[in-house]
Coordinates of C-alpha atoms in Angstrom, one line a residue:
Chain G
M1 CA 71.3 55.7 148.2
K2 CA 73.9 57.0 150.7
F3 CA 73.9 56.5 154.4
G4 CA 75.1 58.6 157.3
I5 CA 74.9 59.0 161.0
F6 CA 74.1 62.0 163.1
Y7 CA 74.6 63.1 166.6
E8 CA 72.7 65.2 169.2
H9 CA 75.1 64.3 172.0
S10 CA 72.3 63.5 174.4
V11 CA 73.4 63.1 178.0
Q12 CA 70.8 61.7 180.4
K13 CA 70.6 62.6 184.1
P14 CA 72.0 61.8 186.6
W15 CA 75.2 63.5 185.3
N16 CA 78.7 63.4 186.6
R17 CA 81.9 64.9 185.2
Q18 CA 82.5 62.0 183.0
S19 CA 79.0 61.9 181.3
E20 CA 79.6 64.4 178.5
L21 CA 83.2 63.1 178.0
R22 CA 81.9 59.6 177.4
A23 CA 79.3 60.8 175.0
Y24 CA 81.8 62.7 172.9
Q25 CA 84.5 60.0 173.0
Q26 CA 82.1 57.1 172.1
A27 CA 80.8 59.1 169.2
L28 CA 84.3 59.7 167.9
E29 CA 85.0 55.9 168.0
Q30 CA 81.7 55.2 166.2
I31 CA 82.6 57.7 163.5
E32 CA 86.0 56.2 162.9
L33 CA 84.3 52.8 162.4
A34 CA 81.6 54.3 160.2
D35 CA 84.3 55.8 158.0
E36 CA 86.0 52.5 157.6
L37 CA 82.7 50.8 156.9
G38 CA 81.7 53.2 154.1
F39 CA 79.1 55.4 155.6
D40 CA 79.0 58.6 153.6
Q41 CA 78.3 61.4 156.1
V42 CA 78.3 62.3 159.8
W43 CA 76.1 65.2 160.9
E44 CA 76.3 67.1 164.1
V45 CA 73.7 69.4 165.4
E46 CA 74.1 72.9 167.0
H47 CA 71.9 73.2 170.0
H48 CA 72.1 75.4 173.1
F49 CA 70.8 74.9 176.6
L50 CA 68.8 71.7 175.8
E51 CA 69.7 69.7 178.8
E52 CA 69.7 65.9 178.3
Y53 CA 68.4 66.3 174.8
S54 CA 71.5 67.8 173.2
H55 CA 74.8 68.9 174.7
S56 CA 76.2 69.8 171.3
S57 CA 76.8 73.6 171.1
A58 CA 80.1 73.5 169.2
P59 CA 79.6 71.2 166.2
E60 CA 82.6 72.6 164.3
V61 CA 84.9 71.6 167.1
F62 CA 83.6 68.1 167.3
L63 CA 83.5 67.6 163.6
A64 CA 87.1 68.8 163.3
A65 CA 88.1 66.0 165.7
A66 CA 86.0 63.6 163.6
A67 CA 87.7 64.8 160.4
A68 CA 91.1 64.4 161.8
R69 CA 90.4 60.7 162.7
T70 CA 88.8 59.8 159.3
K71 CA 89.6 59.8 155.6
R72 CA 86.5 59.7 153.5
I73 CA 83.3 60.4 155.5
H74 CA 81.8 63.8 154.9
V75 CA 81.4 66.0 158.0
G76 CA 78.1 67.9 158.1
Q77 CA 77.2 70.9 160.3
G78 CA 73.6 69.9 160.9
I79 CA 73.2 72.8 161.4
A80 CA 75.0 76.1 161.9
V81 CA 72.4 78.4 163.5
C82 CA 72.3 81.4 161.1
L83 CA 71.0 84.0 163.6
P84 CA 73.4 87.0 163.9
P85 CA 72.7 87.5 167.6
M86 CA 73.8 83.9 168.2
N87 CA 76.5 83.5 165.6
H88 CA 77.9 86.4 163.7
P89 CA 77.7 85.4 160.0
A90 CA 81.4 86.1 159.4
R91 CA 82.3 83.7 162.3
I92 CA 80.0 81.1 160.8
A93 CA 81.8 81.4 157.4
E94 CA 85.2 81.4 159.0
R95 CA 84.6 78.3 161.1
A96 CA 83.0 76.4 158.3
A97 CA 85.8 77.2 155.9
A98 CA 88.4 76.1 158.6
L99 CA 86.5 72.8 158.9
D100 CA 86.5 72.4 155.1
L101 CA 90.2 72.8 155.1
I102 CA 90.8 70.4 158.1
S103 CA 88.6 67.8 156.4
N104 CA 90.2 68.4 153.0
G105 CA 87.0 69.3 151.4
R106 CA 84.5 67.0 153.1
L107 CA 82.3 69.7 154.7
E108 CA 78.5 69.6 154.1
F109 CA 77.2 73.0 155.3
G110 CA 73.8 72.8 157.0
T111 CA 71.9 76.0 158.0
G112 CA 68.9 76.7 160.2
R113 CA 67.4 79.0 162.8
S114 CA 66.4 77.0 165.9
A115 CA 62.9 76.0 166.9
T116 CA 62.9 76.0 170.7
W117 CA 62.2 78.8 173.1
A118 CA 65.2 77.7 175.2
E119 CA 67.6 78.6 172.4
V120 CA 65.9 81.6 170.8
G121 CA 64.8 83.1 174.1
G122 CA 68.1 82.3 175.7
F123 CA 69.9 84.6 173.3
G124 CA 67.2 87.3 173.5
I125 CA 66.2 86.8 169.8
D126 CA 62.7 87.9 168.6
P127 CA 61.2 84.7 167.2
D128 CA 59.3 86.8 164.6
N129 CA 62.6 87.6 162.9
T130 CA 64.4 84.3 162.7
K131 CA 63.3 83.3 159.3
E132 CA 64.3 86.6 157.8
M133 CA 67.6 86.5 159.7
W134 CA 68.4 83.0 158.3
D135 CA 67.4 84.1 154.8
E136 CA 69.8 87.1 155.0
V137 CA 72.7 85.1 156.4
I138 CA 72.5 82.2 153.9
R139 CA 72.8 84.8 151.0
A140 CA 75.8 86.4 152.6
I141 CA 77.9 83.3 153.4
P142 CA 78.6 82.0 149.9
R143 CA 79.8 85.5 149.0
M144 CA 82.1 85.6 152.1
W145 CA 83.6 82.3 150.9
T146 CA 84.1 83.5 147.3
E147 CA 84.8 87.2 147.4
E148 CA 88.1 88.9 148.5
E149 CA 86.3 92.1 149.5
F150 CA 83.0 91.2 151.1
E151 CA 80.7 94.0 152.2
W152 CA 77.2 93.8 153.6
N153 CA 74.5 96.3 154.5
G154 CA 71.6 94.2 155.5
K155 CA 68.6 94.4 157.9
Y156 CA 70.2 92.1 160.5
F157 CA 73.9 92.7 160.1
K158 CA 76.3 95.1 158.4
M159 CA 80.0 94.8 157.6
P160 CA 82.5 97.2 156.0
P161 CA 84.7 95.6 153.3
R162 CA 86.7 92.7 154.7
N163 CA 88.3 89.6 153.4
I164 CA 86.7 86.7 155.3
L165 CA 89.4 84.1 155.9
P166 CA 90.2 81.3 155.4
K167 CA 88.4 80.3 152.2
P168 CA 87.0 76.8 151.9
I169 CA 89.0 74.3 149.8
Q170 CA 85.9 73.1 147.9
D171 CA 85.4 75.0 144.7
P172 CA 83.4 77.2 144.6
H173 CA 82.2 76.4 148.1
P174 CA 80.8 73.5 150.2
P175 CA 77.3 72.2 149.4
M176 CA 74.6 74.1 151.3
W177 CA 71.6 72.7 153.1
V178 CA 68.8 73.8 155.4
A179 CA 67.1 71.9 158.2
V180 CA 63.6 71.1 157.1
S181 CA 60.8 70.1 159.4
S182 CA 57.8 71.8 157.8
P183 CA 56.3 72.0 154.3
E184 CA 57.1 75.8 154.2
T185 CA 60.8 75.3 154.7
A186 CA 60.9 72.5 152.1
V187 CA 59.6 75.0 149.6
Q188 CA 62.0 77.7 150.8
A189 CA 64.9 75.2 150.4
A190 CA 63.9 74.5 146.9
E191 CA 63.4 78.2 146.0
R192 CA 66.9 78.9 147.2
G193 CA 68.6 75.9 145.5
I194 CA 69.9 74.3 148.6
G195 CA 69.7 70.8 149.9
M196 CA 66.8 69.6 152.0
L197 CA 68.1 68.3 155.3
G198 CA 65.2 66.6 156.9
V199 CA 65.5 66.7 160.6
T200 CA 62.3 65.0 161.6
L201 CA 63.1 61.5 162.8
G202 CA 60.3 60.1 160.7
T203 CA 59.3 57.6 158.0
P204 CA 58.9 57.8 154.3
A205 CA 55.2 58.8 154.7
D206 CA 56.3 61.8 156.8
Y207 CA 58.6 63.0 154.0
K208 CA 56.5 62.2 150.9
R209 CA 54.9 65.6 150.5
L210 CA 58.0 67.5 151.5
V211 CA 60.1 65.8 148.9
A212 CA 57.5 66.1 146.1
D213 CA 57.2 69.9 146.7
Y214 CA 60.9 70.2 146.9
R215 CA 61.6 68.3 143.7
R216 CA 58.9 70.3 141.8
I217 CA 60.1 73.7 142.9
I218 CA 63.9 73.4 142.8
K219 CA 63.7 73.0 139.0
H220 CA 63.0 76.7 138.9
C221 CA 65.1 77.9 141.8
D222 CA 67.1 81.1 142.2
P223 CA 70.1 79.7 144.0
V224 CA 71.7 81.6 146.9
G225 CA 75.0 79.9 146.4
K226 CA 77.2 79.4 143.3
F227 CA 75.6 76.1 142.4
V228 CA 72.4 74.2 143.2
N229 CA 72.5 71.4 145.7
N230 CA 69.3 69.4 144.9
Q231 CA 69.7 66.5 147.3
V232 CA 67.3 65.3 149.9
N233 CA 68.8 63.9 153.2
A234 CA 66.3 62.3 155.5
A235 CA 66.8 61.6 159.2
S236 CA 65.7 58.4 161.0
W237 CA 66.8 56.0 163.7
L238 CA 69.0 53.0 163.0
Y239 CA 69.6 49.8 164.8
C240 CA 70.6 46.8 162.9
G241 CA 69.9 43.9 165.3
E242 CA 70.9 40.3 165.6
S243 CA 67.2 39.5 165.5
E244 CA 63.9 41.3 165.3
A245 CA 63.3 40.9 169.0
E246 CA 66.7 42.2 169.9
A247 CA 66.4 45.2 167.6
R248 CA 63.0 46.1 169.1
E249 CA 64.3 45.7 172.7
V250 CA 67.5 47.6 172.2
G251 CA 67.1 50.0 169.3
G252 CA 63.3 50.6 169.8
A253 CA 63.8 51.4 173.5
A254 CA 66.6 53.8 172.9
A255 CA 64.5 55.5 170.2
F256 CA 61.6 55.8 172.6
N257 CA 63.7 57.5 175.2
F258 CA 65.1 59.9 172.7
F259 CA 61.5 60.9 171.7
R260 CA 60.5 61.1 175.3
T261 CA 63.3 63.6 176.0
A262 CA 62.4 65.6 172.9
A263 CA 58.8 65.8 174.1
H264 CA 59.9 67.9 177.1
L265 CA 61.4 70.7 175.0
V266 CA 59.3 73.8 174.6
G267 CA 58.8 74.4 170.9
L268 CA 58.2 78.0 169.8
G269 CA 54.9 77.2 168.1
G270 CA 53.3 76.3 171.5
I271 CA 54.0 79.4 173.6
Y272 CA 54.9 82.1 171.1
P273 CA 52.2 82.9 168.5
S274 CA 54.1 84.0 165.4
N275 CA 53.9 83.8 161.7
A276 CA 57.6 82.6 161.7
Y277 CA 56.7 79.3 163.4
T278 CA 53.8 77.0 162.6
A279 CA 50.8 78.1 164.7
Q280 CA 49.5 75.4 167.0
A281 CA 48.4 74.8 170.5
N282 CA 51.2 73.4 172.4
A283 CA 51.4 70.4 170.1
T284 CA 54.8 68.9 169.8
A285 CA 54.7 66.4 167.0
L286 CA 55.0 63.2 169.0
L287 CA 55.0 59.6 168.4
S288 CA 53.2 57.5 171.0
Q289 CA 55.0 54.8 172.9
A290 CA 52.9 52.2 171.0
E291 CA 54.0 53.7 167.7
I292 CA 57.7 53.6 168.7
F293 CA 57.6 50.0 169.9
S294 CA 55.7 48.8 166.9
L295 CA 58.5 50.4 164.8
R296 CA 56.7 52.5 162.3
E297 CA 56.8 51.5 158.6
G298 CA 60.1 52.6 157.2
F299 CA 62.0 52.9 160.5
P300 CA 65.4 51.2 159.8
V301 CA 65.3 49.2 163.0
G302 CA 65.2 45.5 162.7
T303 CA 67.1 42.7 161.1
P304 CA 69.2 43.5 157.9
D305 CA 66.5 42.1 155.7
Q306 CA 63.8 44.2 157.4
I307 CA 66.0 47.3 157.1
I308 CA 66.6 46.7 153.4
E309 CA 62.8 46.5 152.9
N310 CA 62.2 49.6 155.0
L311 CA 64.9 51.6 153.1
R312 CA 63.3 50.7 149.8
Y313 CA 60.3 52.9 150.8
W314 CA 62.7 55.9 151.3
D315 CA 64.1 55.2 147.9
E316 CA 60.6 55.3 146.4
V317 CA 59.9 58.7 148.0
G318 CA 62.9 60.2 146.3
V319 CA 65.3 60.5 149.2
E320 CA 69.0 60.1 148.2
R321 CA 70.5 60.0 151.6
V322 CA 69.3 58.7 155.0
C323 CA 71.2 59.6 158.1
C324 CA 70.4 58.1 161.3
M325 CA 70.8 58.4 165.0
I326 CA 72.4 55.3 166.4
N327 CA 72.1 55.7 170.1
F328 CA 70.5 57.8 172.8
D329 CA 73.2 58.9 175.3
Q330 CA 74.9 55.6 176.2
Q331 CA 71.7 53.7 176.5
I332 CA 72.9 51.1 174.0
A333 CA 76.2 49.6 175.0
Q334 CA 79.1 50.8 172.8
Q335 CA 79.9 47.3 171.5
K336 CA 76.3 46.8 170.4
V337 CA 76.3 50.2 168.6
L338 CA 79.5 49.2 166.8
A339 CA 78.1 45.8 166.0
S340 CA 74.9 47.3 164.6
L341 CA 77.0 49.5 162.3
E342 CA 79.0 46.5 161.1
R343 CA 75.9 44.4 160.4
F344 CA 74.4 47.4 158.5
A345 CA 77.6 47.8 156.4
K346 CA 77.9 44.1 155.7
Y347 CA 74.3 43.1 154.9
V348 CA 72.4 46.3 154.1
M349 CA 74.7 48.6 152.2
P350 CA 75.5 46.2 149.4
A351 CA 71.8 46.2 148.5
F352 CA 72.0 49.9 147.7
A353 CA 75.5 50.0 146.3
E354 CA 74.7 50.8 142.6
D355 CA 76.8 53.7 141.5
Q356 CA 75.0 57.0 141.5
P357 CA 76.3 60.3 140.1
D358 CA 77.2 62.9 142.8
K359 CA 74.3 65.4 142.4
S360 CA 75.7 67.9 145.0
R361 CA 76.8 70.3 142.2
D362 CA 74.0 69.7 139.8
T363 CA 73.4 72.7 137.5
S364 CA 71.2 70.8 135.1
K365 CA 68.1 71.5 137.2
G366 CA 68.6 75.1 137.8
G367 CA 71.7 77.1 138.7
P368 CA 72.9 80.6 138.1
E369 CA 71.3 80.7 134.6
A370 CA 68.0 79.3 135.8
P371 CA 65.0 81.7 135.7
P372 CA 64.2 83.5 138.9
M373 CA 61.1 82.6 140.8
P374 CA 58.2 84.9 140.0
A375 CA 57.7 87.7 142.6
Chain W
M1 CA 65.1 61.4 182.5
P2 CA 62.9 64.4 182.6
D3 CA 62.4 65.9 186.0
Q4 CA 59.3 64.7 187.7
G5 CA 57.1 66.8 189.9
R6 CA 57.5 66.4 193.6
A7 CA 54.3 67.9 195.1
R8 CA 52.0 65.5 197.0
H9 CA 48.3 65.6 196.0
E10 CA 47.5 66.7 199.6
L11 CA 48.9 70.1 198.7
Y12 CA 45.9 70.6 196.5
K13 CA 43.3 69.0 198.7
I14 CA 40.7 71.4 200.0
E15 CA 38.0 71.4 202.6
L16 CA 34.8 71.2 200.7
P17 CA 31.7 72.8 202.2
K18 CA 29.3 70.3 203.7
T19 CA 26.5 71.2 201.3
R20 CA 27.0 71.8 197.6
P21 CA 26.1 75.4 196.8
D22 CA 23.1 76.0 194.5
L23 CA 24.8 76.9 191.2
P24 CA 23.5 77.2 187.7
A25 CA 24.5 74.1 185.7
L26 CA 27.8 74.3 183.9
P27 CA 28.9 75.2 181.3
W28 CA 28.2 78.9 181.7
T29 CA 28.2 80.8 178.4
C30 CA 29.8 84.2 178.9
A31 CA 29.8 86.6 176.0
N32 CA 32.1 89.6 175.7
A33 CA 34.7 88.1 177.9
T34 CA 38.3 89.3 177.8
M35 CA 41.4 87.2 178.6
L36 CA 44.9 88.2 179.3
N37 CA 47.4 85.4 178.8
V38 CA 51.1 85.5 179.6
Y39 CA 53.7 82.7 179.2
F40 CA 56.7 83.3 181.3
E41 CA 59.8 81.5 182.5
V42 CA 60.3 80.5 186.1
R43 CA 62.9 78.8 188.2
K44 CA 62.6 75.1 188.0
D45 CA 62.6 74.3 191.7
G46 CA 59.6 76.5 192.4
L47 CA 57.7 74.7 189.7
L48 CA 58.7 71.2 190.6
D49 CA 57.8 71.8 194.3
R50 CA 54.2 72.5 193.1
L51 CA 53.9 69.9 190.3
P52 CA 52.4 66.5 191.1
P53 CA 54.5 63.5 190.3
E54 CA 52.4 62.3 187.4
F55 CA 53.8 65.3 185.5
C56 CA 57.3 66.2 184.3
R57 CA 58.6 69.7 183.8
S58 CA 59.4 71.1 180.4
S59 CA 62.6 72.7 179.4
P60 CA 62.9 75.6 180.1
A61 CA 60.5 75.7 183.1
Y62 CA 57.6 78.0 182.3
C63 CA 54.1 79.0 183.6
R64 CA 51.0 80.4 182.0
L65 CA 49.1 83.3 183.8
V66 CA 45.5 83.7 182.7
V67 CA 43.2 86.5 183.8
F68 CA 39.6 86.7 182.7
D69 CA 37.1 89.5 182.9
V70 CA 33.6 88.2 182.5
P71 CA 31.0 91.1 182.4
A72 CA 28.0 88.8 182.2
S73 CA 27.3 85.2 183.1
P74 CA 24.6 83.1 184.8
I75 CA 26.1 84.1 188.1
G76 CA 26.6 87.7 187.1
P77 CA 29.8 89.5 186.4
F78 CA 33.0 88.0 187.7
R79 CA 36.7 87.9 187.3
D80 CA 39.1 85.1 187.8
A81 CA 42.8 84.3 187.4
F82 CA 45.0 81.3 187.6
V83 CA 48.6 80.3 187.1
A84 CA 49.3 77.0 185.4
L85 CA 52.7 75.1 185.5
G86 CA 53.9 74.3 182.0
C87 CA 54.6 70.5 182.0
R88 CA 54.1 67.2 180.2
L89 CA 51.9 64.3 181.1
N90 CA 52.8 61.1 179.3
M91 CA 54.9 63.1 176.9
M92 CA 52.0 65.3 175.9
P93 CA 51.8 69.1 176.6
A94 CA 49.9 70.0 179.8
G95 CA 49.4 72.8 182.2
F96 CA 48.8 72.2 185.9
V97 CA 46.8 74.8 187.8
A98 CA 48.7 75.7 190.9
A99 CA 46.9 78.8 192.2
S100 CA 43.6 80.5 191.3
I101 CA 41.7 83.6 192.5
T102 CA 38.3 84.9 191.8
N103 CA 36.2 87.8 193.1
N104 CA 32.9 85.9 193.0
A105 CA 31.9 83.3 195.7
K106 CA 29.8 81.3 193.2
A107 CA 32.7 81.1 190.7
M108 CA 35.0 80.0 193.6
A109 CA 32.5 77.2 194.5
A110 CA 32.3 76.1 190.9
G111 CA 36.0 76.1 190.7
A112 CA 36.3 73.9 193.8
F113 CA 33.5 71.5 193.1
E114 CA 33.6 71.3 189.3
R115 CA 37.0 72.2 188.1
G116 CA 39.4 71.3 190.9
F117 CA 41.0 74.7 190.8
P118 CA 42.6 75.7 194.1
T119 CA 40.6 79.0 194.1
V120 CA 40.5 81.6 196.9
L121 CA 38.5 84.8 197.0
G122 CA 40.3 87.9 196.2
K123 CA 40.2 91.1 194.1
I124 CA 41.1 91.6 190.5
D125 CA 41.4 95.1 189.0
F126 CA 41.1 94.8 185.2
A127 CA 41.4 97.2 182.3
A128 CA 41.8 96.5 178.6
D129 CA 41.2 98.5 175.5
V130 CA 42.6 98.3 171.9
N131 CA 45.9 99.8 173.0
H132 CA 46.8 98.3 176.3
A133 CA 45.7 96.0 179.1
R134 CA 46.6 95.5 182.8
A135 CA 45.3 93.5 185.7
L136 CA 46.2 93.7 189.4
I137 CA 45.5 90.5 191.3
A138 CA 45.2 90.5 195.1
N139 CA 44.1 88.1 197.8
E140 CA 42.8 89.1 201.3
Q141 CA 46.4 89.9 202.4
G142 CA 46.9 92.4 199.7
P143 CA 48.3 92.7 196.1
L144 CA 50.1 89.7 194.7
L145 CA 51.1 90.7 191.2
E146 CA 50.3 93.0 188.4
V147 CA 50.4 92.2 184.7
V148 CA 51.0 95.2 182.4
M149 CA 50.6 94.9 178.6
P150 CA 51.4 98.2 176.8
L151 CA 51.4 98.7 173.0
L152 CA 49.0 96.0 171.9
Q153 CA 49.3 94.8 168.3
T154 CA 46.1 93.4 166.7
I155 CA 46.5 90.0 165.2
E156 CA 44.4 87.4 163.4
P157 CA 42.5 85.4 166.1
S158 CA 43.3 82.1 164.3
R159 CA 47.0 82.6 165.3
L160 CA 46.1 81.9 168.9
A161 CA 45.4 78.5 170.3
Y162 CA 45.4 77.3 173.9
D163 CA 45.7 74.0 175.5
H164 CA 43.6 72.4 178.2
V165 CA 44.7 72.7 181.8
D166 CA 44.9 70.0 184.5
S167 CA 44.1 70.1 188.2
I168 CA 43.5 68.0 191.3
R169 CA 39.9 67.9 192.3
T170 CA 38.9 67.0 195.9
K171 CA 36.1 64.4 195.8
A172 CA 33.1 64.3 198.1
D173 CA 34.6 61.3 199.9
G174 CA 37.7 63.3 200.7
G175 CA 39.9 61.7 198.1
T176 CA 41.5 63.4 195.1
E177 CA 41.5 62.9 191.4
L178 CA 43.3 64.3 188.4
V179 CA 40.9 66.2 186.1
M180 CA 41.2 68.2 182.9
T181 CA 39.5 71.4 181.8
K182 CA 39.3 71.9 178.0
P183 CA 40.2 75.3 176.5
D184 CA 37.0 77.2 177.0
F185 CA 37.3 80.3 174.8
T186 CA 36.1 81.2 171.3
I187 CA 38.3 84.1 170.3
E188 CA 36.7 86.9 168.2
R189 CA 39.4 89.6 168.5
A190 CA 43.0 89.2 169.5
A191 CA 46.2 91.2 170.1
I192 CA 49.8 90.4 171.1
C193 CA 52.1 92.5 173.3
K194 CA 55.8 92.3 172.8
N195 CA 56.8 94.2 175.9
A196 CA 54.5 92.8 178.6
R197 CA 55.8 92.6 182.2
I198 CA 54.7 91.0 185.4
E199 CA 55.4 93.0 188.5
Y200 CA 55.3 92.0 192.2
P201 CA 54.4 94.9 194.4
S202 CA 55.8 93.4 197.5
E203 CA 57.7 90.3 198.9
R204 CA 55.1 87.7 199.8
D205 CA 55.1 84.1 200.8
S206 CA 52.7 82.8 198.1
T207 CA 52.5 80.4 195.2
W208 CA 52.3 83.3 192.9
H209 CA 55.6 84.7 194.3
A210 CA 57.3 81.3 194.3
L211 CA 56.6 81.1 190.6
D212 CA 57.9 84.7 189.9
C213 CA 58.5 85.7 186.4
R214 CA 62.1 85.5 185.2
N215 CA 61.5 86.3 181.6
V216 CA 58.3 86.9 179.7
V217 CA 58.0 84.6 176.7
S218 CA 54.8 86.0 175.1
A219 CA 51.6 87.8 176.0
Q220 CA 48.2 88.1 174.3
V221 CA 44.8 89.7 174.9
A222 CA 41.8 87.9 173.5
H223 CA 38.2 88.9 173.4
G224 CA 35.3 86.5 172.8
T225 CA 32.9 84.0 174.3
R226 CA 33.9 82.0 177.2
S227 CA 32.4 78.7 178.1
F228 CA 33.0 78.1 181.8
A229 CA 32.9 74.3 181.8
A230 CA 33.3 71.6 184.3
A231 CA 36.5 69.5 184.3
T232 CA 36.4 65.9 183.2
T233 CA 38.2 63.0 184.9
M234 CA 41.4 61.9 183.1

C-alpha cells in the first residue's frame, strides 16, 4: 500500500492578508517533509469560489512549487476540472504537460467536473451537460499529449489542427484518474480504463462497493488513454498521535471542523434536479459530530498501532493507495502536523512496506487490445 | 467558521388574535394542487439579516420561492407563497421561512397558529399549463414579484424531492419556538424550466425585495396532492 497527502487549502475566517499565504507556505513545508519521509503522492484539488472550504483554484501552480522542492513524491492534480467553459481542454493539456516536465515525470493526472453549484453556476455552466463535457475532454487530452497534429470536432469544443505543446515526459503520457464519489462514476472510471480517485473522506465500508464494481468492470474496459490505469486511490483523514486521547483531541477536532465547513456548501443534487447528479433532497452526505469524534472504523486517526489496524481494512477492500488530509486550515499547529507525519513514516509505513509492482501502466487487465464494452 | 444568522427571534414574533379561529383540523388534504418552486441566489447580507442565529448560511447564499395554487381544500380554494432562506442547522440542510403571503384568511390563521409562517394577506395571480407557468405575488401595498416560467420540460416526478422548512412560531404565552414543517406534497406530474426568471415590478421596502434574485439556479412546476400540515417542535 502506498500513502499520500492531499490539500484543499482551507482557510477559515476571520481572514487577513496573511491567511492564504500561511496555508500555502505551511503546505509546501509539509510536502517537503513528506517527500523525505517516503510518502508516495501529494494531491491538490481544483475548486473555485468555495470560501473557507478550499482556496485552491490553481493546483498546477502550487504543484509546480511542490515539485521544485521535492525529488520523489508524485504530484497529483486532484483534479483538473474538465469543463470547457471553465478550462479549455488544450490549456488543461498544456499545463499538465508543463507540470510533468517540471516534476520530471511525476505527474498523476486527475480529472473531474465539479459537484457544487458555486462552481458550476459561477461559470454559467449547465449542470445537465457536465458529465458529457468531462467524457469528451478526457478522450481528447491523451491525443493532445501524443499527436503532433491534434484536431477535434466535438459537441463541447472544436479545434483546427494544432500541435499542443509541450508534450509530457512520461511515455506515452501521465496516468489518468477521475474523482469518484458515486457508484456511477466508479463504473465510468472502470469502463474508460482510468484510475479511481476516491474523493469521499470515508472509511473502507464506504468504498467497498465502489471498489468491487470498479475491479469487475475494468477487466473489460475500453481505455480512453494509451494504457490502463487500474489503481484505486482512497481519501481519508490522517493524524498519527502521541496517544489515542491526543489524536482524538487534535486530529478528530480538525476533521470535524473540515466536515462542518463542507456541510455548508451547496451540492448540485440538492437544488438542481438533473440526471447528471444524484437525485436527492438537499442531503449532503454528512457525518455526525458523534461519528467524527468516535473516529469511524478505518479512519487513520489514532496511535500508530491503531492506524496500522485501521489501514488493514483498506487493504482488504482492495485499495492500493490511501491519501489523506492532514490539517484543516492551520487548526493543528504546524509542528504537530510535521510530528504526525514523522510518526506515521517511522511506525506505520514499515508495516506496509512489502514491494509491490507499479500497476499504473498495467495492460494485462485490459488495454488497447481489450474488447470494447458492449453498446 | 460558517456565517451565523443575525436576526433576533423578535423579528418573527407576531400578535396572535385573542381567540383561536375555528379551523378544520390539520392536515388538510388538497388534491390537484400545483406548486411553482424556484431556487435562486441572493446576496448574503440580505439573507443573514433575516436568518436566526441557530442557523448558518450556505455557500453560495440562496433562497427557495414556493407558490401554491390549491383549487379545493377543507377551507375552500386558496393560494399561498413563501420564501425560505437556504441554510444549515447543526450542519444539516434547512430552509427558514422569512416571508409568506396567502389570499385566504383561514390559511393565514393556520399559518400563524400551526406553522409559524409569518403570513400576511395578499393577492396571488396564478396560471400554469403544460407549456408555461407564472405567478404574480402582491401584498396590500401592491405587486411584490412575478415568477415567469416559459418553455416547461416534462420530467419524471421522482427526480424532484424537497426538504422540510423551518420557522419561528409565536406561542400563546407570547414566547417563540423553532418549528419544522415537513415536505407536504405528493408529486404526480412534474416539469422543469431552464429559463425561469423572477421580476420585481417596482422598488419596494420588503423582505421579498431584500432577498432579490441575483441568479436563478433551477425552477420546477409540480402537480399533485398537498397535505397542509401543522409544524412540529424541533
